[in-house]
């Protein structure tokens, strides 16, 4: 039945405690999983892993550029079928939280904003800019109906929608209009569910900042949107957020449980699994709903990763790439199960300022929440103390053993199992942590550290309990089944429909005959389930390890790129003449590499320096068919977008070997992803000059504040410079010869340049009037006027909008070159993803590269191929479908950098830099009986030690757990 035919109309409201569907409260325990980072055929398995972890909600961004790669061509088919993804979430009985942007960050290419907008006259992204907003409205007119039709109010699973993402400013009227216009578009398409504003972060350990600021002028608190919190284990600021928006529920829409990885860095354990699990309990104690970011990260296939982000997006999250269940997955499961089974108590509760009379020692975090059915006491500590004495208001002393996570939830006069009807029980207290409560089996599940003793009081009668390692202990107390397990079995407790199972590594599908498809490995404990009466039944399963032999990668073919040597005067070669260098986007290329070529007449043989004056892109440079170096190599591996230190300027110029006469230059312009703050055009966009030299400015002068033009004000405008006021400057003199030209580059400082009192426009406007990431330090280039006579003195004045004269000096670079050294006769050519193997050579994968010139690769590259001819090429091989169902990766061996294609699917960027990633996920859903593997290798290196390897996930046996109708009970 289609959504339109459901005929369901519900009302979704909220108050200061939770969301309510027709008055019935809903508590979210969610996880971020992006459909665009997984092949469609993997979606069900991916979502099921989240559901089995105790989650009831899936959060996802919608990546605008993923669907509208080219302007006006919107695609919702195949892997881009958002409607199918949302419907699948609903089919699995889960809610969906949609985050359509239009900006999403997500360490995604351009933050989701299409690169083609860089070629349009957009003055300000993410504001009420007419060109930008026209594109947003056109996109939303096609996207929002898909979401609207699937709202929970219309029988679908979508429970919330988000306005923009982590918005960094409220101080500008254009910004405020922008946010309100997004809401108006939502309303116009029938959105009637809560709108979230994911824009609150921690300012101090106890306070928040809204719109990335604590200034009053930046605050935008509006009843039309629910402010939500972003952080990892710093919980206390949510109370400050509550004071600012008391009538809305608290939600941590981005509970960070891993960190994105930049090329050159390594995957870390931040935050570690124990801190993460403890924070879940602490967020819940503060009545805050949690959404893990990410729960399962997936892969940045193709060119979709944001600037300098590694291909794997599974960096420290609970589920690793290829479905690996990590230690974090198991660590957070007990907290998730507790939330899902006690959410009714959580939603109706109020925090007691007197802690309900409970007391504990100093340094322990104790929060008591009371509902009309009793109280829950949350206890945690960040120190090493694990045995905590707690005293109830009646004087009962309990010893709570916190275990690894250093957190627990204990019941206080908690009414369970139909207590409201007068036939239930009251759990007066327990020193063990609550795990789950199952009404049908009348089972209360508790856990604690193995080897400790606990206590429980039910209806006023106290019972001793013991926690045994890997044992499921069962006690009947006043007609209820009390189940006690250790921490390991708590993390391996699976509750599927009416079945409760302990021990398996994983529980997959519920089969048609009522059995469960479970996974066991060599280290799996005995599997125990509770029968219909709530009594434990034990089974042992044997793991049968499969010996997987992966096909070898041999019979490689190599197809060199003809662009390195071909002439540029032949239209048949695919080259198109240019008047000057243009960005990829101006040339209609929104993803992938691009070839540029140019010529230079030179009067002698020799080695010279070369400057690419405005090229915010990694570009490999070939002169007369030989590799000379890589422009911006150091810039490309720094965090987010730019240099980490002014000393990196030393890597800006490269050396080129020239001959007398005509020299042909070829540039392979890279695509490392558009910046994910706002997209910035990539490629060569300014003059390229040979014979450049960097000069030191010895003397600077302070200049008094000078009036600024409207154009300068627009360029410099930010939260610290909001009025058109005179600005101070530093100035210096520069003397040039008539045949010279000069360039100024300023890194990380907003500035405006005048020469002899006349404004000089930058080569492009690569910045916004604000940035959400303080780490981003972009550079801006100015080409100075050409002198009219030898020795003409240019008075260069650099105005700055903030009090940063020293920063201007430290981040300033001045280059001078002869005008005759400027490259001419520019042309460009699209890059081909496939390569032409019709005349390719068969090669041995272990062969050495062709001898050539000595080339020193930039510092940090793992391969040192001195004495080798390094030219881009395509490599091709074939392999049979690997046995089994474990994930398969490509181990790149001695390959350096490029793209990987499996049966025509782009599996993502490959780069050996810094050892960040040496194996790359090859989805089985893309494979067939015979598979073609093509690698574009930027340096044409041979595939030495390149092989297929099996991933860590899935090293277990799939067995069926059948539930007996009449069990012989084993206790």
Short mmCIF file of N, CA and C in Angstrom, two decimals, residues 702-708 725-729 797 799:
data_model
loop_
_atom_site.label_atom_id
_atom_site.label_comp_id
_atom_site.label_asym_id
_atom_site.label_seq_id
_atom_site.Cartn_x
_atom_site.Cartn_y
_atom_site.Cartn_z
N UNK A 702 52.81 50.99 10.00
CA UNK A 702 51.41 51.01 10.42
C UNK A 702 50.72 52.19 9.76
N UNK A 703 49.55 51.95 9.20
CA UNK A 703 48.79 53.02 8.55
C UNK A 703 47.53 53.30 9.36
N UNK A 704 47.17 54.56 9.42
CA UNK A 704 45.97 54.95 10.16
C UNK A 704 44.73 54.40 9.45
N UNK A 705 43.61 54.28 10.18
CA UNK A 705 42.39 53.76 9.55
C UNK A 705 41.97 54.58 8.33
N UNK A 706 41.58 53.86 7.28
CA UNK A 706 41.20 54.49 6.02
C UNK A 706 39.77 54.07 5.66
N UNK A 707 39.03 54.97 4.98
CA UNK A 707 37.67 54.60 4.54
C UNK A 707 37.72 53.38 3.61
N UNK A 708 36.70 52.53 3.68
CA UNK A 708 36.64 51.33 2.87
C UNK A 708 35.48 51.44 1.88
N UNK A 725 33.11 50.84 8.39
CA UNK A 725 33.96 51.76 9.14
C UNK A 725 35.38 51.75 8.56
N UNK A 726 36.15 52.84 8.76
CA UNK A 726 37.55 52.84 8.32
C UNK A 726 38.34 51.73 9.01
N UNK A 727 39.30 51.19 8.28
CA UNK A 727 40.09 50.09 8.81
C UNK A 727 41.58 50.44 8.82
N UNK A 728 42.32 50.01 9.84
CA UNK A 728 43.78 50.20 9.86
C UNK A 728 44.44 49.27 8.84
N UNK A 729 45.72 49.49 8.64
CA UNK A 729 46.44 48.68 7.67
C UNK A 729 47.92 48.66 8.03
N UNK A 797 49.29 48.47 0.51
CA UNK A 797 48.63 48.64 1.81
C UNK A 797 47.65 47.47 2.01
N UNK A 799 44.73 46.16 4.41
CA UNK A 799 43.77 46.50 5.46
C UNK A 799 43.24 45.21 6.09
#
